[in-house]
Coordinates of C-alpha atoms (C1' of nucleotides) in Angstrom, one line a residue:
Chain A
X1 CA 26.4 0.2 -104.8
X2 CA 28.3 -2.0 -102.0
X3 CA 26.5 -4.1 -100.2
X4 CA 25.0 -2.6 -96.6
X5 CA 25.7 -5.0 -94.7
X6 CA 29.3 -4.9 -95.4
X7 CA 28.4 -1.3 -94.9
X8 CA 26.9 -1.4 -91.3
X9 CA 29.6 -4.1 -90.4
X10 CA 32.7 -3.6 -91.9
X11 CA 33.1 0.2 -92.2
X12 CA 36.7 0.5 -91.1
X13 CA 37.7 -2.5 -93.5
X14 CA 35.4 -0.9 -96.4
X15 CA 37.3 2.4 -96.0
X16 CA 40.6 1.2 -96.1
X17 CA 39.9 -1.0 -99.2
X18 CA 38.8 2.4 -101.1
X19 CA 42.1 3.7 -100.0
X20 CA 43.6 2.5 -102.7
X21 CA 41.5 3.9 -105.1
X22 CA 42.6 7.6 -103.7
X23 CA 39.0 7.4 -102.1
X24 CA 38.0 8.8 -99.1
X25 CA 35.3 7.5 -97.3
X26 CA 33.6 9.7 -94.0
X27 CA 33.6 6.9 -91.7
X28 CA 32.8 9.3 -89.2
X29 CA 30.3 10.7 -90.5
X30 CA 28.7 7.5 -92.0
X31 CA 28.7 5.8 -89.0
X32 CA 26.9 8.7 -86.9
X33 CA 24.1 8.7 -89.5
X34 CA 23.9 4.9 -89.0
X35 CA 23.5 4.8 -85.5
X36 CA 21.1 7.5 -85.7
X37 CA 19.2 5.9 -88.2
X38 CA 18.9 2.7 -86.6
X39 CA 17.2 4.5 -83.1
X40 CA 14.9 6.2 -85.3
X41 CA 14.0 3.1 -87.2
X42 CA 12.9 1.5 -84.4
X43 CA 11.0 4.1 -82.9
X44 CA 8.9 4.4 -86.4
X45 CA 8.0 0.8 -86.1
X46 CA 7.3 0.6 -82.8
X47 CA 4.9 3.9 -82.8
X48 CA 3.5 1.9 -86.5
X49 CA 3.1 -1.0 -84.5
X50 CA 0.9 1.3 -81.8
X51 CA -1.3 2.1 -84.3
X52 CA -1.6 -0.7 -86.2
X53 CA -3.0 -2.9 -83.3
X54 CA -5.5 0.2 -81.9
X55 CA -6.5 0.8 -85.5
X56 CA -7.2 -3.6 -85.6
X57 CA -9.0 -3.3 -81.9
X58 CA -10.9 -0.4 -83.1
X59 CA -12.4 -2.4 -85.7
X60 CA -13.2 -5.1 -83.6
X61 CA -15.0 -2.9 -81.4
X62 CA -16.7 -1.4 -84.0
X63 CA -17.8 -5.0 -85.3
X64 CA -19.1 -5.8 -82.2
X65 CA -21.3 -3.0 -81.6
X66 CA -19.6 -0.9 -79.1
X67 CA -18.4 2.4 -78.5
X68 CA -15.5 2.9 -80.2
X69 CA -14.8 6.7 -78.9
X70 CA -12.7 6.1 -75.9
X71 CA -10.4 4.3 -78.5
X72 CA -11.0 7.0 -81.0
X73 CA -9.8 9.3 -78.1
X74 CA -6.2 7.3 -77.6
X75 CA -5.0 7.5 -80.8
X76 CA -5.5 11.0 -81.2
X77 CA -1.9 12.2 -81.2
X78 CA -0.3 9.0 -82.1
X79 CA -0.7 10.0 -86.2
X80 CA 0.9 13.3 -85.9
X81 CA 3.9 11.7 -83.5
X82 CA 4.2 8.5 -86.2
X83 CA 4.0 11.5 -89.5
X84 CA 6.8 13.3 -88.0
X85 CA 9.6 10.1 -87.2
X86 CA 8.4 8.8 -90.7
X87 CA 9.4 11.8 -92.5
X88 CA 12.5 11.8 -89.9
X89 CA 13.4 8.5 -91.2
X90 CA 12.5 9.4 -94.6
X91 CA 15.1 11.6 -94.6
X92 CA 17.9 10.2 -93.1
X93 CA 17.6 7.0 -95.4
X94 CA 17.8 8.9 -98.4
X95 CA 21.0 10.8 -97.3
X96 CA 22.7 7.8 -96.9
X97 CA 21.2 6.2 -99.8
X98 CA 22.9 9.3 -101.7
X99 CA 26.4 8.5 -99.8
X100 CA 26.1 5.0 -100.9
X101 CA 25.3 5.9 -104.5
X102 CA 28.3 8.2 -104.7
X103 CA 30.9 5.1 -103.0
X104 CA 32.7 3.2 -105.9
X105 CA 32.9 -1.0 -106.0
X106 CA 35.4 -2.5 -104.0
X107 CA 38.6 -3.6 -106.3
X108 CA 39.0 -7.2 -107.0
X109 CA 42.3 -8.5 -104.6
X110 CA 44.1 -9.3 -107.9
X111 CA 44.2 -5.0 -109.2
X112 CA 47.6 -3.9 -108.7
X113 CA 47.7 -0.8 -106.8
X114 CA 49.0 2.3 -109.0
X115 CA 48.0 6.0 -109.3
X116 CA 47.2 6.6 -112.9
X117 CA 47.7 4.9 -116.1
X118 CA 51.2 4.6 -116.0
X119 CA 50.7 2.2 -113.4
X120 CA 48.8 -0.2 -115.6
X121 CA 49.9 -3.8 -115.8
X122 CA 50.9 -5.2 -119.2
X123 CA 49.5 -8.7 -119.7
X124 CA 50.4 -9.1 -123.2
X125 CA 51.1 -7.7 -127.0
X126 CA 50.0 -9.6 -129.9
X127 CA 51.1 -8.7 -133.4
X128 CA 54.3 -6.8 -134.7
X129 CA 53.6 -2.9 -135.3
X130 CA 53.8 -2.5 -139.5
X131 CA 57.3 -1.1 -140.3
X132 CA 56.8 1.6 -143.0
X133 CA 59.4 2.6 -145.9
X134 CA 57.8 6.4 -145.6
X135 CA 56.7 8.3 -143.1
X136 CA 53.0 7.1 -142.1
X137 CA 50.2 9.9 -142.3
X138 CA 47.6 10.0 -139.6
X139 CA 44.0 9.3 -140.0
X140 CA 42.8 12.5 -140.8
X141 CA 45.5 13.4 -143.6
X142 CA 44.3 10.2 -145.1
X143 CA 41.2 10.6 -145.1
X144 CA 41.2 14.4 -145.9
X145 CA 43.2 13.9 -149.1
X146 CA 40.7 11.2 -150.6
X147 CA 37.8 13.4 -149.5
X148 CA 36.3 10.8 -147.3
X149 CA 36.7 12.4 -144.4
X150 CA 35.1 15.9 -144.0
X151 CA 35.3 17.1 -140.5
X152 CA 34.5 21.3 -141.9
X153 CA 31.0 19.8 -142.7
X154 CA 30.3 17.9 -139.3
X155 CA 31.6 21.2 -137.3
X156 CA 29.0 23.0 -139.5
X157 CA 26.0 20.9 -139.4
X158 CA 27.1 20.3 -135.4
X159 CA 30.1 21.5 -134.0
X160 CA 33.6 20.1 -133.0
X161 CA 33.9 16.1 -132.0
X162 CA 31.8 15.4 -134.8
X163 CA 32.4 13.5 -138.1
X164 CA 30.8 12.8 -141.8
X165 CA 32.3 10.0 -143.6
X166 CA 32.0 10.0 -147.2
X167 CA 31.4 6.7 -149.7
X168 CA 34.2 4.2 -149.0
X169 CA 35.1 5.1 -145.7
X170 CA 31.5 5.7 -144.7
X171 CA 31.1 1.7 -145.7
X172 CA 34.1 0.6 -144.0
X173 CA 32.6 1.9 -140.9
X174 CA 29.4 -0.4 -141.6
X175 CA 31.2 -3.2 -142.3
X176 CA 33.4 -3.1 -139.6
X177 CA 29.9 -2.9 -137.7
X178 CA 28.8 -6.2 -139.2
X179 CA 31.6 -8.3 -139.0
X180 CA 32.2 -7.3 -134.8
X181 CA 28.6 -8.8 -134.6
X182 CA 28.0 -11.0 -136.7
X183 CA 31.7 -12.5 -135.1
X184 CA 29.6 -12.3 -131.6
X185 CA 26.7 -14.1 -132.7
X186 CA 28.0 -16.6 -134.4
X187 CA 30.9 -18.1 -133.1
X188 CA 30.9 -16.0 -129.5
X189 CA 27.1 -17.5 -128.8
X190 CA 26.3 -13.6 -128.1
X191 CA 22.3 -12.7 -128.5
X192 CA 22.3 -9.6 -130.8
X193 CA 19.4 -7.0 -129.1
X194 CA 18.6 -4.3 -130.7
X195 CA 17.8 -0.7 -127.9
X196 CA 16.8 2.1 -127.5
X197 CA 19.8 5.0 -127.7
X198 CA 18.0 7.3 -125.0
X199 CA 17.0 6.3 -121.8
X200 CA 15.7 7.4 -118.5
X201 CA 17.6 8.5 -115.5
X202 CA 16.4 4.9 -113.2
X203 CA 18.7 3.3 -115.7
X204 CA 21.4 5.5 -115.4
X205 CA 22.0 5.4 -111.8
X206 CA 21.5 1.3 -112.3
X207 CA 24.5 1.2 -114.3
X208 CA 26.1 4.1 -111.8
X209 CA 26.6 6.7 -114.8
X210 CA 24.4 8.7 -112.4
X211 CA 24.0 10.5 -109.4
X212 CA 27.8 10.9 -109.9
X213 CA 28.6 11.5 -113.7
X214 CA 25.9 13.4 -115.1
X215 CA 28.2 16.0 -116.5
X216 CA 29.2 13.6 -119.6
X217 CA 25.8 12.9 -120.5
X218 CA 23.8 14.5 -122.9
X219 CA 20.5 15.4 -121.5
X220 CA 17.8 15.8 -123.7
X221 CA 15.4 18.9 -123.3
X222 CA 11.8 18.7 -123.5
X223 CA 8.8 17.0 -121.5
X224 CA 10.9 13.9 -121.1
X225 CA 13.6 13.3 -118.6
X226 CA 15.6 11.1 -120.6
X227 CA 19.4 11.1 -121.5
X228 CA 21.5 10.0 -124.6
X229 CA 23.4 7.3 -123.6
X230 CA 27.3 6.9 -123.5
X231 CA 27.5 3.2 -124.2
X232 CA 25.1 0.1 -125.2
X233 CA 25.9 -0.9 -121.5
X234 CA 23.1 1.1 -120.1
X235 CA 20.2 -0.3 -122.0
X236 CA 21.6 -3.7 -122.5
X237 CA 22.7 -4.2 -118.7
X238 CA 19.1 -2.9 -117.8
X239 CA 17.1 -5.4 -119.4
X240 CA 17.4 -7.1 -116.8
X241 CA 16.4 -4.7 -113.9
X242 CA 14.0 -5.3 -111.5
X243 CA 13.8 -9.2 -113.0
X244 CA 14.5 -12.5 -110.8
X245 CA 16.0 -14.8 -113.8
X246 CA 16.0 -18.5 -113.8
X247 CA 19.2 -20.8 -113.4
X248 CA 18.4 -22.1 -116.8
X249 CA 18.5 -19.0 -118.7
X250 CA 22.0 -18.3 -117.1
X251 CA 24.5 -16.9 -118.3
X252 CA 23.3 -14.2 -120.3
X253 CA 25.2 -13.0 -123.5
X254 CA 23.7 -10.1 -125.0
X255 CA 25.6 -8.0 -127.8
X256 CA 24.3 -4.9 -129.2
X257 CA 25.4 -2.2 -131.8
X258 CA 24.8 1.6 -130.6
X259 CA 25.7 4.8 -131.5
X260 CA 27.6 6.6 -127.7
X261 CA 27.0 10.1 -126.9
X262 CA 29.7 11.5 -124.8
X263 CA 29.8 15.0 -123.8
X264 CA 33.5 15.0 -122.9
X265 CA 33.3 17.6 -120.5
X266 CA 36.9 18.3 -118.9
X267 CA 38.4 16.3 -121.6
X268 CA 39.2 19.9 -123.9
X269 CA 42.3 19.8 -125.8
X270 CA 42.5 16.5 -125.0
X271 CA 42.7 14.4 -128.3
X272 CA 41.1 17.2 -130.3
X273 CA 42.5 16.2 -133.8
X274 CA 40.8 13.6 -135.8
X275 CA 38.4 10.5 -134.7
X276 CA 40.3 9.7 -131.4
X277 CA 37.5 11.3 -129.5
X278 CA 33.9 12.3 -130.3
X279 CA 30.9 13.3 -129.0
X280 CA 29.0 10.7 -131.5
X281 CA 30.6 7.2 -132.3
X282 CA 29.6 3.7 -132.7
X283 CA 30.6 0.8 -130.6
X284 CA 29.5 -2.8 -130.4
X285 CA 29.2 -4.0 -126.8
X286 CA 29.2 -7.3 -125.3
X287 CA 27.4 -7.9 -122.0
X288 CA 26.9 -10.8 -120.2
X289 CA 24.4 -11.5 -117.1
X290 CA 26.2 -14.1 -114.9
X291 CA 26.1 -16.3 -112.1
X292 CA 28.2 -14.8 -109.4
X293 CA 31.2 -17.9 -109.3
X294 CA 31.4 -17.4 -112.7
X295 CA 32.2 -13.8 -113.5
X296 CA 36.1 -13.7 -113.2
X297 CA 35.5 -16.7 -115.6
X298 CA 33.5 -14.5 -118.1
X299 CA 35.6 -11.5 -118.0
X300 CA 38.4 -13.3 -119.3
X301 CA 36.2 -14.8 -122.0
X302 CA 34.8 -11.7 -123.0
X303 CA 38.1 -9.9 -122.9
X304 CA 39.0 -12.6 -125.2
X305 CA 36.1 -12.0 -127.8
X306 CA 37.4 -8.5 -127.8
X307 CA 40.9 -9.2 -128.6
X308 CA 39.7 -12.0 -130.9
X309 CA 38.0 -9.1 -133.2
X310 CA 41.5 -7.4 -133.4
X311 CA 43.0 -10.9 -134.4
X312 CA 41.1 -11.1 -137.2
X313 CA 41.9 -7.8 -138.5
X314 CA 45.4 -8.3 -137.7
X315 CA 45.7 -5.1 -135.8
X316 CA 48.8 -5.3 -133.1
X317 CA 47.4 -4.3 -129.8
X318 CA 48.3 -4.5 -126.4
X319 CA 46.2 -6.1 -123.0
X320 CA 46.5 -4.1 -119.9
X321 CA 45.0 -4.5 -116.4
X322 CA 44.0 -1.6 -114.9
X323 CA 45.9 -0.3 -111.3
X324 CA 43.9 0.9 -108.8
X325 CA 43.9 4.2 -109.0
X326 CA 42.8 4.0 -112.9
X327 CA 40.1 1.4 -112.9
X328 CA 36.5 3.1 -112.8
X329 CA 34.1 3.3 -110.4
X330 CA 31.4 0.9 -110.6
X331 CA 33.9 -1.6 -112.2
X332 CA 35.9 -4.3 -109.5
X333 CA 37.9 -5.2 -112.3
X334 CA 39.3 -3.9 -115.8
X335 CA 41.1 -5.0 -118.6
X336 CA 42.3 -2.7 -121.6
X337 CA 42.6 -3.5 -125.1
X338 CA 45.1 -1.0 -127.0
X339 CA 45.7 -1.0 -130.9
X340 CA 48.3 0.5 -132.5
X341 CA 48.3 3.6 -134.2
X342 CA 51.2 4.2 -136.1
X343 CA 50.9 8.0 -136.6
X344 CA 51.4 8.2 -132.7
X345 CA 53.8 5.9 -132.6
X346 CA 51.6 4.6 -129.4
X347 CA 48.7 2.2 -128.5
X348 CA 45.3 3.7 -127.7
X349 CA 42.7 2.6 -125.9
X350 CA 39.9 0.6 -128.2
X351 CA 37.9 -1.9 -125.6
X352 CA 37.9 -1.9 -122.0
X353 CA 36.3 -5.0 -120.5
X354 CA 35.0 -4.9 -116.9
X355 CA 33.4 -6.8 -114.1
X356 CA 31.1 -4.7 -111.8
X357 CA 30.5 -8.1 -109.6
X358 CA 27.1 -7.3 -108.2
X359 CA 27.6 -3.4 -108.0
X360 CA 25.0 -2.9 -110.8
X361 CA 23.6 -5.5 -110.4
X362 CA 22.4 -4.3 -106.5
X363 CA 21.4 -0.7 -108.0
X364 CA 19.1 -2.5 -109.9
X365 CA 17.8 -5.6 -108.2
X366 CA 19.0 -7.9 -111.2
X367 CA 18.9 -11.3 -109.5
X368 CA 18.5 -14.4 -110.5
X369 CA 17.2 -17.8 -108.3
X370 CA 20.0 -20.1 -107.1
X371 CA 18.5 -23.4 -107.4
X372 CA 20.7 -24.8 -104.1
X373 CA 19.1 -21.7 -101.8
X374 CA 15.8 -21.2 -104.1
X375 CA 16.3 -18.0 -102.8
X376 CA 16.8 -14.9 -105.5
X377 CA 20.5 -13.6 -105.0
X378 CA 21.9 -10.9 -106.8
X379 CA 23.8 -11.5 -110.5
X380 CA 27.4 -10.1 -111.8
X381 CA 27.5 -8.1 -114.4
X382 CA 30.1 -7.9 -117.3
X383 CA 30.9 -5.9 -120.3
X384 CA 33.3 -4.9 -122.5
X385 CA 33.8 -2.9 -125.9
X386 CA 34.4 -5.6 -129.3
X387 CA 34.8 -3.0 -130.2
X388 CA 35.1 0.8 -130.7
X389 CA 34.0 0.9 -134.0
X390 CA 35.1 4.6 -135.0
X391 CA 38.7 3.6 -133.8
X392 CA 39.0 0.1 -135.4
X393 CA 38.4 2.6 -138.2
X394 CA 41.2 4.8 -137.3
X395 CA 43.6 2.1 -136.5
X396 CA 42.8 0.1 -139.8
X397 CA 43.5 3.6 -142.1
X398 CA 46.2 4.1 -140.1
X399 CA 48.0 0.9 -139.8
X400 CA 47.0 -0.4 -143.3
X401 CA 48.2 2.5 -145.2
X402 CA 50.6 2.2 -148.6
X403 CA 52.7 5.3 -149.5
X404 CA 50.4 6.4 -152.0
X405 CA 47.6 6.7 -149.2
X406 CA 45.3 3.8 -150.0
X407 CA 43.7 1.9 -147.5
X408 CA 44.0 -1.9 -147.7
X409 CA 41.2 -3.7 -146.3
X410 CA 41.8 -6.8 -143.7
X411 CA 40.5 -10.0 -145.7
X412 CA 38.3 -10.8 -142.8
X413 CA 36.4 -7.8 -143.9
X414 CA 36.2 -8.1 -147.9
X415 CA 33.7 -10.3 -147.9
X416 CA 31.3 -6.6 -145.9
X417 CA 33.1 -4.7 -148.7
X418 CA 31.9 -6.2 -152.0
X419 CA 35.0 -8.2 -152.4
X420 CA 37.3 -4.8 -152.5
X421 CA 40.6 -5.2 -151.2
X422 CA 41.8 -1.5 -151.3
X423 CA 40.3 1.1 -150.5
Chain B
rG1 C1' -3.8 13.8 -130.1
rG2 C1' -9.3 11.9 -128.8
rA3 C1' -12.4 7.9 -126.2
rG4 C1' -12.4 3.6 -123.2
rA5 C1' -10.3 -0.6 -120.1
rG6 C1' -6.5 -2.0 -117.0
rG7 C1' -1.7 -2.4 -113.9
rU8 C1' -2.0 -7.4 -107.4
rG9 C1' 3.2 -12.5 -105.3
rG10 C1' 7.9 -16.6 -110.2
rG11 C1' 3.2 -17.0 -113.7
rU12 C1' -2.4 -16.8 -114.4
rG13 C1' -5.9 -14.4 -111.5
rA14 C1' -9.7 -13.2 -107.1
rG15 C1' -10.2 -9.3 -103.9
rU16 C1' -13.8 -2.3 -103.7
rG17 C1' -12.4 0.4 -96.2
rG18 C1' -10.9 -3.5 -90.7
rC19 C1' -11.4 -10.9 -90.0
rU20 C1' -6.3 -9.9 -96.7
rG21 C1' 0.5 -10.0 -96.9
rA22 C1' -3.4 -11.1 -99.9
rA23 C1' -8.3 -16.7 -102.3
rA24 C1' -7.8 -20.2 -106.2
rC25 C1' -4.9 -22.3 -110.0
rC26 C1' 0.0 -23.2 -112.3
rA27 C1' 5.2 -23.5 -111.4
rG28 C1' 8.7 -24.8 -107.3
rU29 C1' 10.5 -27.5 -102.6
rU30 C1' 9.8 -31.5 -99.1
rC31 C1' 7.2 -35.8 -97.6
rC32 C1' 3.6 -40.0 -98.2
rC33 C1' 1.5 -43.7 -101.5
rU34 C1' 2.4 -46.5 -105.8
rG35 C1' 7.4 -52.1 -108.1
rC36 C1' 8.7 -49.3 -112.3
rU37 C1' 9.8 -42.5 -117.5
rA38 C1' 2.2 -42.3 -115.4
rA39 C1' -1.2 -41.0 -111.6
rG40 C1' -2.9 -39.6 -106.6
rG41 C1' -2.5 -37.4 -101.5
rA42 C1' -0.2 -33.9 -97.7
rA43 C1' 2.7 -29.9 -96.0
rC44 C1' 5.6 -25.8 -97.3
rC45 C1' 6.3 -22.0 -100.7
rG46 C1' 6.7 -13.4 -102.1
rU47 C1' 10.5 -9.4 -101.5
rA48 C1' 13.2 -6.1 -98.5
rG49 C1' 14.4 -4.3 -93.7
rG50 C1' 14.7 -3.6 -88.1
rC51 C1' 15.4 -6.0 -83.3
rG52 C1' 17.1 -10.7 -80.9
rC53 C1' 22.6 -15.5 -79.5
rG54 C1' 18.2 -18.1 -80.8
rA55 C1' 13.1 -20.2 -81.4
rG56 C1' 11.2 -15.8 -83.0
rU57 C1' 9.1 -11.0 -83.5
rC58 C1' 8.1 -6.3 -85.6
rU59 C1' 7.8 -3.0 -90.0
rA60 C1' 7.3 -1.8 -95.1
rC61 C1' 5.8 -3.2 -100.0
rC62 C1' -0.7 -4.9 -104.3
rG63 C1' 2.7 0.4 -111.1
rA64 C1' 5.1 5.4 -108.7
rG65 C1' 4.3 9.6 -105.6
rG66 C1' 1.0 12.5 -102.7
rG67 C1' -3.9 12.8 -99.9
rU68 C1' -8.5 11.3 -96.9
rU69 C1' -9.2 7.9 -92.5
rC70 C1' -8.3 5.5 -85.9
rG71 C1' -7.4 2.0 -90.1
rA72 C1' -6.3 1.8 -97.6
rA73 C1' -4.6 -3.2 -102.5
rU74 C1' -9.7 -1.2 -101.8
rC75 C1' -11.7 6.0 -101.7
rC76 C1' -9.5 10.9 -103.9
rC77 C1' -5.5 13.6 -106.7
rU78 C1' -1.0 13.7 -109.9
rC79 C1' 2.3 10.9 -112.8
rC80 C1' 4.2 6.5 -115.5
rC81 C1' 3.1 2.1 -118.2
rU82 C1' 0.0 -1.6 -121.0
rC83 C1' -4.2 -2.9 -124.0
rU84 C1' -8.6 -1.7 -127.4
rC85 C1' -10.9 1.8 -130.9
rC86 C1' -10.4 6.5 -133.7
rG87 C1' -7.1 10.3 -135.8
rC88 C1' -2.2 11.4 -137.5
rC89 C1' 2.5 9.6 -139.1
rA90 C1' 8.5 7.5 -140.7

RNA sequence: GGAGAGGUGGGUGAGUGGCUGAAACCAGUUCCCUGCUAAGGAACCGUAGGCGCGAGUCUACCGAGGGUUCGAAUCCCUCCCUCUCCGCCA
């Protein structure tokens, strides 16, 4: 959520600055609603005001023993005027609470405008893309012909954007879990957490996957509202909701493990072949807590930590900052990771590190207390995939394929492998 | 699932219809005293919002939402959460 003062002040500016995210904002309508809101807000107090001081004289009467009827007789009207500009109020405040829950953060100056990904801006490539002698199978041929990959099962037991992974494979995937966090932890100073993988709809809308997204959630039926969630950013980030944290616990580095649930909804036909995307996949998530002059600061680190897992499994990968019209909405600023896949000849998406400055952070009162005000002022909030665990998995079969379709596994991950080196 | 207890400001914790936006203590800030890494004293010290150039002033908030009342932290209802005991269980 943007700030309301910026709001109330600074429509016009506000609107133009969502411009360039192809979003259009009703100043008209916005404004109308605010002005409105503002007579009735005052009326409300003042008539609350009326009865607060009768109801205080009315005791005081009372106290002293006189007849408190007359007074009885004044305020006879005054709760049924004050019920009716209460609910008035009500009303209007949460229709433009819902406006300002559906208005995306403000883009950092330094986004490049752009339309869609095309516009993206490259920042860098590291690594050289493997040159094969044969023509290089894709992830699921690979997988297939080994029978570690059995994608008929998952559509029974399930449907389609679902996997089984068989022996090897099935424990490259867990090690590739381990050494992202254990990396974190120990030389990225990250605090491993451990949450829950369902949450409730309060924590949603703090992280802004809801009002507006609740399509590509999986909702869970039963005498519980509660929702699967799409990325360890939801319960991680909401740890700290509602809570004023001090200076000395700053900055906070949480990373967490988590299986995503993503109902794709208007992605069909859309990577529908292999382990690109699923409904169910792993991810290990960094998210930091931050003081708000530090945030550009920490997105560049945590990007880093990101890229720093691809380094050590010398995967080639490109870094992209996101244009305008690409970057998502609760996010001011984003940086793509990309890996190589060498069966598409392309690089894919596999971490995407943000900064949401203190548009979270505001949906859910996560503050912390500047010691030079004393006063609690709202965090930033960062977080970034290191990484997609289920394609790391993909890019490593892929990219570290022989022509006799073995795997060879990156040395940094032996050690999680028994000391195998092929798979 | 059954029985009971409880949720109050950064923390501990009083408060059961008006004088309580809330005692006291701890933490914090400022000042005083003290010639020294101690101790003592005083003042200030919740959050959000409205109006006002401003000093200021008004409103809301005591788990959440309803209700009763001229008036609710306090009474009633529903829900959520925590703790204790019993049952069940990975």
């Amino acid at each position: 959520m943007l700030d309301p003062k910026i709001l109330r002040n600074d429509l016009q500016l506000v609107a133009e600055k969502l411009q360039r995210r192809n979003f259009d904002l009703d100043v008209e309508r916005l404004s109308q609603l605010e002005d409105k809101r503002k007579i009735l807000q005052v009326k409300t107090q003042e008539l609350q005001n009326e009865r607060n001081t009768k109801s205080k004289s009315i005791g005081k009467a009372k106290a002293a023993g006189e007849d408190i009827q007359p007074l009885l007789d004044q305020v006879a009207d005054l709760g049924e005027k004050l019920k009716q500009a209460e609910s008035e109020l009500n009303e209007l405040q949460d229709s433009l609470q819902d406006i300002f829950l559906g208005i995306p953060n403000l883009l950092d100056d330094s986004v490049a405008d752009g339309k869609d990904e095309a516009d993206n801006v490259e920042i860098l490539r590291w690594g050289e893309p493997p040159q094969f002698d044969f023509v290089p199978k894709d992830h699921v041929d690979l997988g297939q012909n080994r029978g570690w990959l059995d994608l008929e099962s998952a559509a029974k037991l399930t449907g389609s954007r679902f996997m089984v992974l068989n022996g090897p494979l099935a424990r490259l995937h867990r090690a590739l879990i381990q050494f992202m966090l254990d990396l974190h932890t120990n030389e990225h100073d990250y605090q491993e957490v451990y949450v829950p993988y369902m949450v409730n709809a309060d924590s949603l809308r703090g992280t802004g996957q809801l009002p507006k997204f609740a399509e590509d959630l999986f909702a869970l039926k039963g005498e519980h509202e509660y929702y699967l969630i799409p990325t360890a950013e939801v319960p991680v980030t909401n740890i700290v909701r509602d809570e004023i944290i001090e200076d000395d616990r700053l900055p906070l580095k949480y990373t967490a493990h988590t299986p995503c649930f993503r109902s794709e909804a208007g992605s069909y036909g859309k990577d529908t072949r292999g382990l690109i995307r699923q409904h169910q996949f792993e991810k290990v998530e960094m998210v930091q807590l931050v003081r708000p002059d530090e945030s550009y600061q920490a997105l560049e680190a945590l990007t880093q930590h990101a890229e720093t897992v691809l380094q050590r499994l010398g995967l080639a990968y490109r870094k992209v900052a996101l244009c305008a019209g690409d970057v998502g909405f609760s996010s001011a600023k984003t940086y793509d990771l990309e890996v190589w896949l060498p069966a598409q000849q392309t690089y894919r998406e596999i971490s995407s590190c943000s900064n949401f400055e203190s548009f979270q952070t505001r949906r859910m009162q996560a503050r912390w207390r500047n010691p030079e005000t004393g006063k609690p002022e709202l965090l930033h909030s960062i977080n970034g995939s290191g990484l997609a665990v289920g394609r790391t998995l993909v890019a490593i079969m892929e990219n570290f394929q022989d022509g006799d379709g073995n795997i060879h596994i990156p040395p940094a991950l032996q050690t999680y492998m028994g000391g195998k080196t092929v798979l």
